[in-house]
Amino acid sequence: MPESHTALGILVGCTATGKTAVANEIARQTGAWVLSADSMLVYRGMDIGTAKPTPSELLGLTVFGMDLADPEEAFSVGAWLEHARTAFAAAEAAGRDLIVAGGTGLYVNSLLTGIDAPPADPELRARLTAELERDGAEALRLRAERLSPGSTTLLERGNDRRLIRLLECLESSFVPLRKYATLKTQPVVGLSFDREALQRRIEQRARAMFGQGLVDEVSRLRKECPGFETSTAGKGIGYAEALAVLDGTMTQEQAIERTIIRTRQLAKRQTTWWRNQLTVEWIPGPVDASEVPAVAEKVLAFWRNHERTRLSF
């Protein structure tokens, strides 16, 4: 029988809105632990390009959901859910609240609805890969939409690996993906900025990442992780562009501009998903570090004034 758990609160929003900083601040204030719901933070060694919190930023905190897989490994929502179960069990055993914070809609969706993902099926994957080569990505995307309307909203066009994985789930009787409507009663807080402010933040973040040594990080990953270049992680925003710099097919400035464009596109997809799939209490995000405590207090006040979200595994 599924176990029932509670979270102190769930904090969402698109990229570059300050979710991690605010969640960590609340954790410091309350003694809660944090579960990251970010599909890129799961990869070890991918730090700069994912804006992963530094060891000094995590000092004194207990955070789950980061550094779970090597960059060349496949990592599924099912694997994340297994880790989430561990996080909730550990927090309850220690008498701690747990904060869920992140921008990966499928992770949050799977947590709230108890979705689980089937294990990879090599035979089905081979068939879908052959169909992709024969019929093209758009044909597979349309099929996924017929099976589960809205399921491709967060898939970046060109990310064929995730499209194939989605179809694996759908064609393996992965029925819960169709149950987005059940989320509309769940109270969730989201951080937001107006469009121009968010675009400025995205540009500042992209330039900072390259300035902090993203190309060097990718050079190291290429040497240490066979298969990184062709993996889902290697095609991530900023990482594919850094690889292009190393290969000489882009200048660093071109790579930065391309990263900015892809990040803005991601933010648009994320914003659309949150607005259509969840009932979210939107709060302006922190403009800088000095505003993080005030925003954290607003988020915490909302959580305390609402019934805790019940989560079943």
PDB file of C-alpha atoms in Angstrom:
ATOM      1  CA  MET A   1       0.000   0.000   0.000  1.00  0.00           C
ATOM      2  CA  PRO A   2       1.416   3.467  -0.863  1.00  0.00           C
ATOM      3  CA  GLU A   3       2.767   5.479   2.039  1.00  0.00           C
ATOM      4  CA  SER A   4       1.448   8.999   2.607  1.00  0.00           C
ATOM      5  CA  HIS A   5       3.856  11.864   3.248  1.00  0.00           C
ATOM      6  CA  THR A   6       3.647  15.610   3.704  1.00  0.00           C
ATOM      7  CA  ALA A   7       5.906  18.400   2.521  1.00  0.00           C
ATOM      8  CA  LEU A   8       6.505  21.734   4.214  1.00  0.00           C
ATOM      9  CA  GLY A   9       5.836  23.190   0.792  1.00  0.00           C
ATOM     10  CA  ILE A  10       6.492  23.044  -2.931  1.00  0.00           C
ATOM     11  CA  LEU A  11       8.317  25.875  -4.688  1.00  0.00           C
ATOM     12  CA  VAL A  12       8.351  26.065  -8.484  1.00  0.00           C
ATOM     13  CA  GLY A  13       9.095  28.476 -11.293  1.00  0.00           C
ATOM     14  CA  CYS A  14      11.058  28.715 -14.481  1.00  0.00           C
ATOM     15  CA  THR A  15      14.830  28.915 -14.701  1.00  0.00           C
ATOM     16  CA  ALA A  16      16.697  31.887 -13.164  1.00  0.00           C
ATOM     17  CA  THR A  17      13.931  32.932 -10.763  1.00  0.00           C
ATOM     18  CA  GLY A  18      15.847  32.266  -7.540  1.00  0.00           C
ATOM     19  CA  LYS A  19      14.083  29.076  -6.391  1.00  0.00           C
ATOM     20  CA  THR A  20      17.210  27.427  -5.021  1.00  0.00           C
ATOM     21  CA  ALA A  21      18.321  30.454  -3.015  1.00  0.00           C
ATOM     22  CA  VAL A  22      14.857  30.957  -1.533  1.00  0.00           C
ATOM     23  CA  ALA A  23      14.384  27.267  -0.690  1.00  0.00           C
ATOM     24  CA  ASN A  24      17.786  27.167   0.999  1.00  0.00           C
ATOM     25  CA  GLU A  25      16.972  30.305   2.984  1.00  0.00           C
ATOM     26  CA  ILE A  26      13.724  28.764   4.228  1.00  0.00           C
ATOM     27  CA  ALA A  27      15.642  25.625   5.159  1.00  0.00           C
ATOM     28  CA  ARG A  28      18.067  27.703   7.219  1.00  0.00           C
ATOM     29  CA  GLN A  29      15.206  29.505   8.964  1.00  0.00           C
ATOM     30  CA  THR A  30      13.164  26.397   9.751  1.00  0.00           C
ATOM     31  CA  GLY A  31      15.640  23.537   9.925  1.00  0.00           C
ATOM     32  CA  ALA A  32      13.864  21.809   7.045  1.00  0.00           C
ATOM     33  CA  TRP A  33      15.622  19.649   4.491  1.00  0.00           C
ATOM     34  CA  VAL A  34      15.399  20.270   0.730  1.00  0.00           C
ATOM     35  CA  LEU A  35      14.553  17.988  -2.186  1.00  0.00           C
ATOM     36  CA  SER A  36      15.676  19.415  -5.519  1.00  0.00           C
ATOM     37  CA  ALA A  37      13.269  18.820  -8.404  1.00  0.00           C
ATOM     38  CA  ASP A  38      15.662  19.831 -11.172  1.00  0.00           C
ATOM     39  CA  SER A  39      16.544  17.326 -13.877  1.00  0.00           C
ATOM     40  CA  MET A  40      19.994  18.796 -14.538  1.00  0.00           C
ATOM     41  CA  LEU A  41      21.180  19.014 -10.935  1.00  0.00           C
ATOM     42  CA  VAL A  42      21.117  15.216 -10.750  1.00  0.00           C
ATOM     43  CA  TYR A  43      24.377  14.980 -12.732  1.00  0.00           C
ATOM     44  CA  ARG A  44      27.721  14.852 -10.933  1.00  0.00           C
ATOM     45  CA  GLY A  45      30.370  17.271 -12.095  1.00  0.00           C
ATOM     46  CA  MET A  46      27.909  19.450 -13.988  1.00  0.00           C
ATOM     47  CA  ASP A  47      28.079  22.418 -11.681  1.00  0.00           C
ATOM     48  CA  ILE A  48      28.658  25.692 -13.493  1.00  0.00           C
ATOM     49  CA  GLY A  49      26.236  25.141 -16.368  1.00  0.00           C
ATOM     50  CA  THR A  50      23.436  24.011 -14.054  1.00  0.00           C
ATOM     51  CA  ALA A  51      23.921  26.831 -11.520  1.00  0.00           C
ATOM     52  CA  LYS A  52      24.323  24.137  -8.879  1.00  0.00           C
ATOM     53  CA  PRO A  53      24.715  25.586  -5.367  1.00  0.00           C
ATOM     54  CA  THR A  54      28.318  25.658  -4.212  1.00  0.00           C
ATOM     55  CA  PRO A  55      29.510  23.779  -1.093  1.00  0.00           C
ATOM     56  CA  SER A  56      29.663  27.074   0.814  1.00  0.00           C
ATOM     57  CA  GLU A  57      26.053  27.864  -0.168  1.00  0.00           C
ATOM     58  CA  LEU A  58      24.970  24.432   1.086  1.00  0.00           C
ATOM     59  CA  LEU A  59      26.930  24.615   4.337  1.00  0.00           C
ATOM     60  CA  GLY A  60      24.766  23.342   7.181  1.00  0.00           C
ATOM     61  CA  LEU A  61      21.940  22.201   4.884  1.00  0.00           C
ATOM     62  CA  THR A  62      20.713  18.726   3.967  1.00  0.00           C
ATOM     63  CA  VAL A  63      19.778  18.638   0.291  1.00  0.00           C
ATOM     64  CA  PHE A  64      18.536  15.680  -1.735  1.00  0.00           C
ATOM     65  CA  GLY A  65      18.190  15.390  -5.503  1.00  0.00           C
ATOM     66  CA  MET A  66      21.679  16.471  -6.557  1.00  0.00           C
ATOM     67  CA  ASP A  67      24.695  14.493  -7.839  1.00  0.00           C
ATOM     68  CA  LEU A  68      22.778  11.256  -8.349  1.00  0.00           C
ATOM     69  CA  ALA A  69      24.191  10.086 -11.694  1.00  0.00           C
ATOM     70  CA  ASP A  70      27.252  10.401 -13.888  1.00  0.00           C
ATOM     71  CA  PRO A  71      26.722  12.677 -16.897  1.00  0.00           C
ATOM     72  CA  GLU A  72      26.802   9.853 -19.454  1.00  0.00           C
ATOM     73  CA  GLU A  73      24.141   7.858 -17.581  1.00  0.00           C
ATOM     74  CA  ALA A  74      20.438   7.878 -18.434  1.00  0.00           C
ATOM     75  CA  PHE A  75      18.339   9.196 -15.553  1.00  0.00           C
ATOM     76  CA  SER A  76      14.553   8.835 -15.513  1.00  0.00           C
ATOM     77  CA  VAL A  77      11.678  10.329 -13.572  1.00  0.00           C
ATOM     78  CA  GLY A  78      11.246   6.875 -12.035  1.00  0.00           C
ATOM     79  CA  ALA A  79      14.803   7.007 -10.682  1.00  0.00           C
ATOM     80  CA  TRP A  80      14.133  10.459  -9.261  1.00  0.00           C
ATOM     81  CA  LEU A  81      10.952   9.234  -7.576  1.00  0.00           C
ATOM     82  CA  GLU A  82      12.874   6.423  -5.903  1.00  0.00           C
ATOM     83  CA  HIS A  83      15.280   9.026  -4.558  1.00  0.00           C
ATOM     84  CA  ALA A  84      12.339  11.201  -3.450  1.00  0.00           C
ATOM     85  CA  ARG A  85      10.950   8.267  -1.451  1.00  0.00           C
ATOM     86  CA  THR A  86      14.305   7.998   0.312  1.00  0.00           C
ATOM     87  CA  ALA A  87      14.341  11.730   1.003  1.00  0.00           C
ATOM     88  CA  PHE A  88      10.872  11.760   2.557  1.00  0.00           C
ATOM     89  CA  ALA A  89      11.567   8.669   4.648  1.00  0.00           C
ATOM     90  CA  ALA A  90      14.864  10.107   5.933  1.00  0.00           C
ATOM     91  CA  ALA A  91      13.293  13.471   6.751  1.00  0.00           C
ATOM     92  CA  GLU A  92      10.429  11.863   8.652  1.00  0.00           C
ATOM     93  CA  ALA A  93      12.800   9.602  10.566  1.00  0.00           C
ATOM     94  CA  ALA A  94      14.826  12.658  11.571  1.00  0.00           C
ATOM     95  CA  GLY A  95      11.741  14.690  12.469  1.00  0.00           C
ATOM     96  CA  ARG A  96      12.424  17.232   9.741  1.00  0.00           C
ATOM     97  CA  ASP A  97      10.135  18.950   7.267  1.00  0.00           C
ATOM     98  CA  LEU A  98      10.996  18.633   3.591  1.00  0.00           C
ATOM     99  CA  ILE A  99      10.874  21.423   1.009  1.00  0.00           C
ATOM    100  CA  VAL A 100      10.460  20.446  -2.647  1.00  0.00           C
ATOM    101  CA  ALA A 101      11.951  23.050  -4.988  1.00  0.00           C
ATOM    102  CA  GLY A 102      12.683  22.975  -8.694  1.00  0.00           C
ATOM    103  CA  GLY A 103      11.703  23.762 -12.236  1.00  0.00           C
ATOM    104  CA  THR A 104      11.244  20.313 -13.771  1.00  0.00           C
ATOM    105  CA  GLY A 105       7.506  19.994 -14.226  1.00  0.00           C
ATOM    106  CA  LEU A 106       7.531  16.252 -14.778  1.00  0.00           C
ATOM    107  CA  TYR A 107       9.304  15.675 -11.459  1.00  0.00           C
ATOM    108  CA  VAL A 108       6.800  17.774  -9.505  1.00  0.00           C
ATOM    109  CA  ASN A 109       3.911  16.258 -11.436  1.00  0.00           C
ATOM    110  CA  SER A 110       5.110  12.728 -10.748  1.00  0.00           C
ATOM    111  CA  LEU A 111       5.489  13.508  -7.055  1.00  0.00           C
ATOM    112  CA  LEU A 112       2.022  14.980  -6.636  1.00  0.00           C
ATOM    113  CA  THR A 113       0.219  12.273  -8.581  1.00  0.00           C
ATOM    114  CA  GLY A 114       2.303   9.300  -7.512  1.00  0.00           C
ATOM    115  CA  ILE A 115       3.397   8.650 -11.094  1.00  0.00           C
ATOM    116  CA  ASP A 116       6.019   5.976 -11.565  1.00  0.00           C
ATOM    117  CA  ALA A 117       7.913   5.274 -14.750  1.00  0.00           C
ATOM    118  CA  PRO A 118       8.501   1.855 -16.271  1.00  0.00           C
ATOM    119  CA  PRO A 119      12.048   0.532 -16.614  1.00  0.00           C
ATOM    120  CA  ALA A 120      13.730   1.041 -19.966  1.00  0.00           C
ATOM    121  CA  ASP A 121      12.686  -1.524 -22.571  1.00  0.00           C
ATOM    122  CA  PRO A 122      15.595  -2.052 -25.005  1.00  0.00           C
ATOM    123  CA  GLU A 123      13.353  -3.650 -27.630  1.00  0.00           C
ATOM    124  CA  LEU A 124      10.795  -0.830 -27.523  1.00  0.00           C
ATOM    125  CA  ARG A 125      13.562   1.773 -27.535  1.00  0.00           C
ATOM    126  CA  ALA A 126      15.149   0.191 -30.612  1.00  0.00           C
ATOM    127  CA  ARG A 127      11.800   0.226 -32.408  1.00  0.00           C
ATOM    128  CA  LEU A 128      11.128   3.860 -31.543  1.00  0.00           C
ATOM    129  CA  THR A 129      14.655   4.842 -32.592  1.00  0.00           C
ATOM    130  CA  ALA A 130      14.115   3.170 -35.963  1.00  0.00           C
ATOM    131  CA  GLU A 131      10.795   4.979 -36.349  1.00  0.00           C
ATOM    132  CA  LEU A 132      12.472   8.256 -35.495  1.00  0.00           C
ATOM    133  CA  GLU A 133      15.043   7.729 -38.235  1.00  0.00           C
ATOM    134  CA  ARG A 134      12.380   6.661 -40.732  1.00  0.00           C
ATOM    135  CA  ASP A 135       9.485   9.040 -39.943  1.00  0.00           C
ATOM    136  CA  GLY A 136      11.129  11.954 -38.168  1.00  0.00           C
ATOM    137  CA  ALA A 137      10.681  13.542 -34.745  1.00  0.00           C
ATOM    138  CA  GLU A 138       7.468  15.366 -35.592  1.00  0.00           C
ATOM    139  CA  ALA A 139       5.629  12.109 -36.266  1.00  0.00           C
ATOM    140  CA  LEU A 140       6.660  10.779 -32.854  1.00  0.00           C
ATOM    141  CA  ARG A 141       5.746  14.061 -31.183  1.00  0.00           C
ATOM    142  CA  LEU A 142       2.260  13.952 -32.704  1.00  0.00           C
ATOM    143  CA  ARG A 143       1.830  10.369 -31.520  1.00  0.00           C
ATOM    144  CA  ALA A 144       2.799  11.346 -27.975  1.00  0.00           C
ATOM    145  CA  GLU A 145       0.258  14.176 -28.050  1.00  0.00           C
ATOM    146  CA  ARG A 146      -2.472  11.802 -29.208  1.00  0.00           C
ATOM    147  CA  LEU A 147      -1.663   9.432 -26.360  1.00  0.00           C
ATOM    148  CA  SER A 148      -1.323  12.169 -23.727  1.00  0.00           C
ATOM    149  CA  PRO A 149      -2.331  15.724 -24.712  1.00  0.00           C
ATOM    150  CA  GLY A 150       0.145  18.262 -23.336  1.00  0.00           C
ATOM    151  CA  SER A 151       2.819  15.691 -22.545  1.00  0.00           C
ATOM    152  CA  THR A 152       5.358  17.206 -24.977  1.00  0.00           C
ATOM    153  CA  THR A 153       4.999  20.780 -23.700  1.00  0.00           C
ATOM    154  CA  LEU A 154       8.329  20.777 -21.862  1.00  0.00           C
ATOM    155  CA  LEU A 155      10.277  18.799 -24.455  1.00  0.00           C
ATOM    156  CA  GLU A 156      12.815  20.908 -26.282  1.00  0.00           C
ATOM    157  CA  ARG A 157      12.565  20.333 -30.013  1.00  0.00           C
ATOM    158  CA  GLY A 158      15.624  18.421 -31.110  1.00  0.00           C
ATOM    159  CA  ASN A 159      15.891  16.469 -27.844  1.00  0.00           C
ATOM    160  CA  ASP A 160      15.084  13.129 -29.462  1.00  0.00           C
ATOM    161  CA  ARG A 161      16.254  11.092 -26.466  1.00  0.00           C
ATOM    162  CA  ARG A 162      13.596  12.548 -24.197  1.00  0.00           C
ATOM    163  CA  LEU A 163      10.944  12.250 -26.878  1.00  0.00           C
ATOM    164  CA  ILE A 164      11.719   8.550 -27.224  1.00  0.00           C
ATOM    165  CA  ARG A 165      11.685   8.104 -23.436  1.00  0.00           C
ATOM    166  CA  LEU A 166       8.301   9.817 -23.235  1.00  0.00           C
ATOM    167  CA  LEU A 167       6.887   7.447 -25.829  1.00  0.00           C
ATOM    168  CA  GLU A 168       8.412   4.493 -23.981  1.00  0.00           C
ATOM    169  CA  CYS A 169       6.438   5.572 -20.937  1.00  0.00           C
ATOM    170  CA  LEU A 170       3.225   6.184 -22.861  1.00  0.00           C
ATOM    171  CA  GLU A 171       3.393   2.925 -24.776  1.00  0.00           C
ATOM    172  CA  SER A 172       4.118   1.009 -21.577  1.00  0.00           C
ATOM    173  CA  SER A 173       0.672   1.875 -20.177  1.00  0.00           C
ATOM    174  CA  PHE A 174       2.101   4.864 -18.339  1.00  0.00           C
ATOM    175  CA  VAL A 175      -1.457   6.090 -17.734  1.00  0.00           C
ATOM    176  CA  PRO A 176      -0.826   8.655 -14.950  1.00  0.00           C
ATOM    177  CA  LEU A 177       0.745  11.071 -17.453  1.00  0.00           C
ATOM    178  CA  ARG A 178      -2.805  11.779 -18.619  1.00  0.00           C
ATOM    179  CA  LYS A 179      -3.936  12.875 -15.146  1.00  0.00           C
ATOM    180  CA  TYR A 180      -2.593  16.426 -15.060  1.00  0.00           C
ATOM    181  CA  ALA A 181      -6.031  17.773 -14.086  1.00  0.00           C
ATOM    182  CA  THR A 182      -5.732  16.259 -10.612  1.00  0.00           C
ATOM    183  CA  LEU A 183      -2.981  18.767  -9.813  1.00  0.00           C
ATOM    184  CA  LYS A 184      -5.250  21.796  -9.998  1.00  0.00           C
ATOM    185  CA  THR A 185      -6.313  21.488  -6.344  1.00  0.00           C
ATOM    186  CA  GLN A 186      -2.767  21.415  -4.962  1.00  0.00           C
ATOM    187  CA  PRO A 187      -1.431  24.649  -3.374  1.00  0.00           C
ATOM    188  CA  VAL A 188       2.011  25.482  -4.764  1.00  0.00           C
ATOM    189  CA  VAL A 189       4.126  28.653  -4.651  1.00  0.00           C
ATOM    190  CA  GLY A 190       5.933  29.899  -7.755  1.00  0.00           C
ATOM    191  CA  LEU A 191       8.547  32.616  -8.189  1.00  0.00           C
ATOM    192  CA  SER A 192       8.241  34.896 -11.191  1.00  0.00           C
ATOM    193  CA  PHE A 193       9.602  37.995 -12.914  1.00  0.00           C
ATOM    194  CA  ASP A 194       8.157  40.108 -15.669  1.00  0.00           C
ATOM    195  CA  ARG A 195       9.347  39.119 -19.143  1.00  0.00           C
ATOM    196  CA  GLU A 196      12.019  41.801 -19.561  1.00  0.00           C
ATOM    197  CA  ALA A 197      13.477  41.290 -16.098  1.00  0.00           C
ATOM    198  CA  LEU A 198      13.624  37.526 -16.593  1.00  0.00           C
ATOM    199  CA  GLN A 199      15.354  37.902 -19.948  1.00  0.00           C
ATOM    200  CA  ARG A 200      17.977  40.151 -18.341  1.00  0.00           C
ATOM    201  CA  ARG A 201      18.547  37.604 -15.581  1.00  0.00           C
ATOM    202  CA  ILE A 202      18.910  34.809 -18.112  1.00  0.00           C
ATOM    203  CA  GLU A 203      21.478  36.774 -20.087  1.00  0.00           C
ATOM    204  CA  GLN A 204      23.428  37.665 -16.940  1.00  0.00           C
ATOM    205  CA  ARG A 205      23.421  34.025 -15.832  1.00  0.00           C
ATOM    206  CA  ALA A 206      24.594  32.725 -19.225  1.00  0.00           C
ATOM    207  CA  ARG A 207      27.454  35.206 -19.406  1.00  0.00           C
ATOM    208  CA  ALA A 208      28.433  34.469 -15.818  1.00  0.00           C
ATOM    209  CA  MET A 209      28.550  30.728 -16.497  1.00  0.00           C
ATOM    210  CA  PHE A 210      30.955  31.092 -19.393  1.00  0.00           C
ATOM    211  CA  GLY A 211      32.942  33.636 -17.406  1.00  0.00           C
ATOM    212  CA  GLN A 212      33.226  31.209 -14.489  1.00  0.00           C
ATOM    213  CA  GLY A 213      34.731  28.495 -16.674  1.00  0.00           C
ATOM    214  CA  LEU A 214      31.898  26.496 -18.262  1.00  0.00           C
ATOM    215  CA  VAL A 215      34.072  25.603 -21.263  1.00  0.00           C
ATOM    216  CA  ASP A 216      36.768  24.228 -18.945  1.00  0.00           C
ATOM    217  CA  GLU A 217      34.131  22.235 -17.042  1.00  0.00           C
ATOM    218  CA  VAL A 218      32.890  20.700 -20.293  1.00  0.00           C
ATOM    219  CA  SER A 219      36.438  19.950 -21.430  1.00  0.00           C
ATOM    220  CA  ARG A 220      36.973  17.991 -18.211  1.00  0.00           C
ATOM    221  CA  LEU A 221      33.656  16.153 -18.579  1.00  0.00           C
ATOM    222  CA  ARG A 222      34.531  15.181 -22.149  1.00  0.00           C
ATOM    223  CA  LYS A 223      37.782  13.624 -20.945  1.00  0.00           C
ATOM    224  CA  GLU A 224      36.421  11.935 -17.828  1.00  0.00           C
ATOM    225  CA  CYS A 225      33.019  10.716 -19.043  1.00  0.00           C
ATOM    226  CA  PRO A 226      32.971   8.611 -22.205  1.00  0.00           C
ATOM    227  CA  GLY A 227      29.684   9.144 -23.975  1.00  0.00           C
ATOM    228  CA  PHE A 228      29.061  12.559 -22.405  1.00  0.00           C
ATOM    229  CA  GLU A 229      28.893  14.344 -25.759  1.00  0.00           C
ATOM    230  CA  THR A 230      26.056  12.191 -27.074  1.00  0.00           C
ATOM    231  CA  SER A 231      24.183  11.867 -23.776  1.00  0.00           C
ATOM    232  CA  THR A 232      21.099  13.786 -22.711  1.00  0.00           C
ATOM    233  CA  ALA A 233      23.273  15.754 -20.284  1.00  0.00           C
ATOM    234  CA  GLY A 234      25.751  16.647 -23.009  1.00  0.00           C
ATOM    235  CA  LYS A 235      22.953  18.149 -25.078  1.00  0.00           C
ATOM    236  CA  GLY A 236      21.848  20.316 -22.158  1.00  0.00           C
ATOM    237  CA  ILE A 237      21.611  24.077 -22.439  1.00  0.00           C
ATOM    238  CA  GLY A 238      25.067  25.606 -22.250  1.00  0.00           C
ATOM    239  CA  TYR A 239      26.804  22.230 -22.416  1.00  0.00           C
ATOM    240  CA  ALA A 240      26.143  21.627 -26.109  1.00  0.00           C
ATOM    241  CA  GLU A 241      27.283  25.182 -26.810  1.00  0.00           C
ATOM    242  CA  ALA A 242      30.475  24.764 -24.756  1.00  0.00           C
ATOM    243  CA  LEU A 243      31.218  21.572 -26.705  1.00  0.00           C
ATOM    244  CA  ALA A 244      30.816  23.588 -29.922  1.00  0.00           C
ATOM    245  CA  VAL A 245      33.389  26.094 -28.632  1.00  0.00           C
ATOM    246  CA  LEU A 246      35.820  23.266 -27.925  1.00  0.00           C
ATOM    247  CA  ASP A 247      35.203  21.851 -31.413  1.00  0.00           C
ATOM    248  CA  GLY A 248      35.750  25.251 -33.023  1.00  0.00           C
ATOM    249  CA  THR A 249      32.280  25.409 -34.584  1.00  0.00           C
ATOM    250  CA  MET A 250      31.217  28.365 -32.418  1.00  0.00           C
ATOM    251  CA  THR A 251      32.998  31.311 -30.915  1.00  0.00           C
ATOM    252  CA  GLN A 252      32.445  31.827 -27.212  1.00  0.00           C
ATOM    253  CA  GLU A 253      30.220  34.839 -27.922  1.00  0.00           C
ATOM    254  CA  GLN A 254      28.112  32.790 -30.336  1.00  0.00           C
ATOM    255  CA  ALA A 255      27.847  30.058 -27.720  1.00  0.00           C
ATOM    256  CA  ILE A 256      26.695  32.563 -25.112  1.00  0.00           C
ATOM    257  CA  GLU A 257      24.064  34.002 -27.444  1.00  0.00           C
ATOM    258  CA  ARG A 258      22.806  30.535 -28.338  1.00  0.00           C
ATOM    259  CA  THR A 259      22.651  29.596 -24.644  1.00  0.00           C
ATOM    260  CA  ILE A 260      20.620  32.716 -23.920  1.00  0.00           C
ATOM    261  CA  ILE A 261      18.165  31.894 -26.699  1.00  0.00           C
ATOM    262  CA  ARG A 262      17.711  28.279 -25.597  1.00  0.00           C
ATOM    263  CA  THR A 263      17.302  29.299 -21.960  1.00  0.00           C
ATOM    264  CA  ARG A 264      14.637  31.858 -22.852  1.00  0.00           C
ATOM    265  CA  GLN A 265      12.821  29.204 -24.867  1.00  0.00           C
ATOM    266  CA  LEU A 266      12.996  26.831 -21.889  1.00  0.00           C
ATOM    267  CA  ALA A 267      11.649  29.521 -19.554  1.00  0.00           C
ATOM    268  CA  LYS A 268       8.712  30.105 -21.906  1.00  0.00           C
ATOM    269  CA  ARG A 269       7.892  26.389 -22.000  1.00  0.00           C
ATOM    270  CA  GLN A 270       8.177  26.115 -18.233  1.00  0.00           C
ATOM    271  CA  THR A 271       5.955  29.141 -17.644  1.00  0.00           C
ATOM    272  CA  THR A 272       3.303  27.763 -19.989  1.00  0.00           C
ATOM    273  CA  TRP A 273       3.399  24.393 -18.243  1.00  0.00           C
ATOM    274  CA  TRP A 274       3.051  25.792 -14.732  1.00  0.00           C
ATOM    275  CA  ARG A 275       0.186  28.070 -15.716  1.00  0.00           C
ATOM    276  CA  ASN A 276      -1.740  25.325 -17.491  1.00  0.00           C
ATOM    277  CA  GLN A 277      -1.084  22.381 -15.183  1.00  0.00           C
ATOM    278  CA  LEU A 278      -0.923  23.708 -11.617  1.00  0.00           C
ATOM    279  CA  THR A 279      -2.743  26.127  -9.369  1.00  0.00           C
ATOM    280  CA  VAL A 280       0.170  28.335  -8.345  1.00  0.00           C
ATOM    281  CA  GLU A 281       0.388  31.287  -5.978  1.00  0.00           C
ATOM    282  CA  TRP A 282       2.842  33.518  -7.851  1.00  0.00           C
ATOM    283  CA  ILE A 283       5.244  35.695  -5.857  1.00  0.00           C
ATOM    284  CA  PRO A 284       7.861  38.060  -7.354  1.00  0.00           C
ATOM    285  CA  GLY A 285      11.296  36.483  -7.128  1.00  0.00           C
ATOM    286  CA  PRO A 286      14.305  38.096  -5.433  1.00  0.00           C
ATOM    287  CA  VAL A 287      16.112  40.660  -7.577  1.00  0.00           C
ATOM    288  CA  ASP A 288      19.353  40.042  -5.683  1.00  0.00           C
ATOM    289  CA  ALA A 289      20.678  38.257  -2.603  1.00  0.00           C
ATOM    290  CA  SER A 290      19.481  41.004  -0.259  1.00  0.00           C
ATOM    291  CA  GLU A 291      15.848  40.263  -1.169  1.00  0.00           C
ATOM    292  CA  VAL A 292      16.052  36.483  -0.621  1.00  0.00           C
ATOM    293  CA  PRO A 293      15.065  36.557   3.104  1.00  0.00           C
ATOM    294  CA  ALA A 294      11.973  38.703   2.429  1.00  0.00           C
ATOM    295  CA  VAL A 295      10.821  36.492  -0.439  1.00  0.00           C
ATOM    296  CA  ALA A 296      11.475  33.400   1.672  1.00  0.00           C
ATOM    297  CA  GLU A 297       9.238  34.808   4.415  1.00  0.00           C
ATOM    298  CA  LYS A 298       6.393  35.376   1.920  1.00  0.00           C
ATOM    299  CA  VAL A 299       6.688  31.822   0.614  1.00  0.00           C
ATOM    300  CA  LEU A 300       6.794  30.388   4.118  1.00  0.00           C
ATOM    301  CA  ALA A 301       3.763  32.435   5.173  1.00  0.00           C
ATOM    302  CA  PHE A 302       1.760  31.049   2.247  1.00  0.00           C
ATOM    303  CA  TRP A 303       2.713  27.470   3.093  1.00  0.00           C
ATOM    304  CA  ARG A 304       1.810  27.938   6.741  1.00  0.00           C
ATOM    305  CA  ASN A 305      -1.612  29.319   5.838  1.00  0.00           C
ATOM    306  CA  HIS A 306      -2.536  26.348   3.649  1.00  0.00           C
ATOM    307  CA  GLU A 307      -3.050  22.691   4.288  1.00  0.00           C
ATOM    308  CA  ARG A 308       0.072  20.693   3.618  1.00  0.00           C
ATOM    309  CA  THR A 309       0.221  18.821   0.346  1.00  0.00           C
ATOM    310  CA  ARG A 310      -0.198  15.073   0.855  1.00  0.00           C
ATOM    311  CA  LEU A 311       2.016  12.911  -1.274  1.00  0.00           C
ATOM    312  CA  SER A 312       1.439   9.202  -1.884  1.00  0.00           C
ATOM    313  CA  PHE A 313       4.129   6.786  -3.079  1.00  0.00           C
TER     314      PHE A 313
END
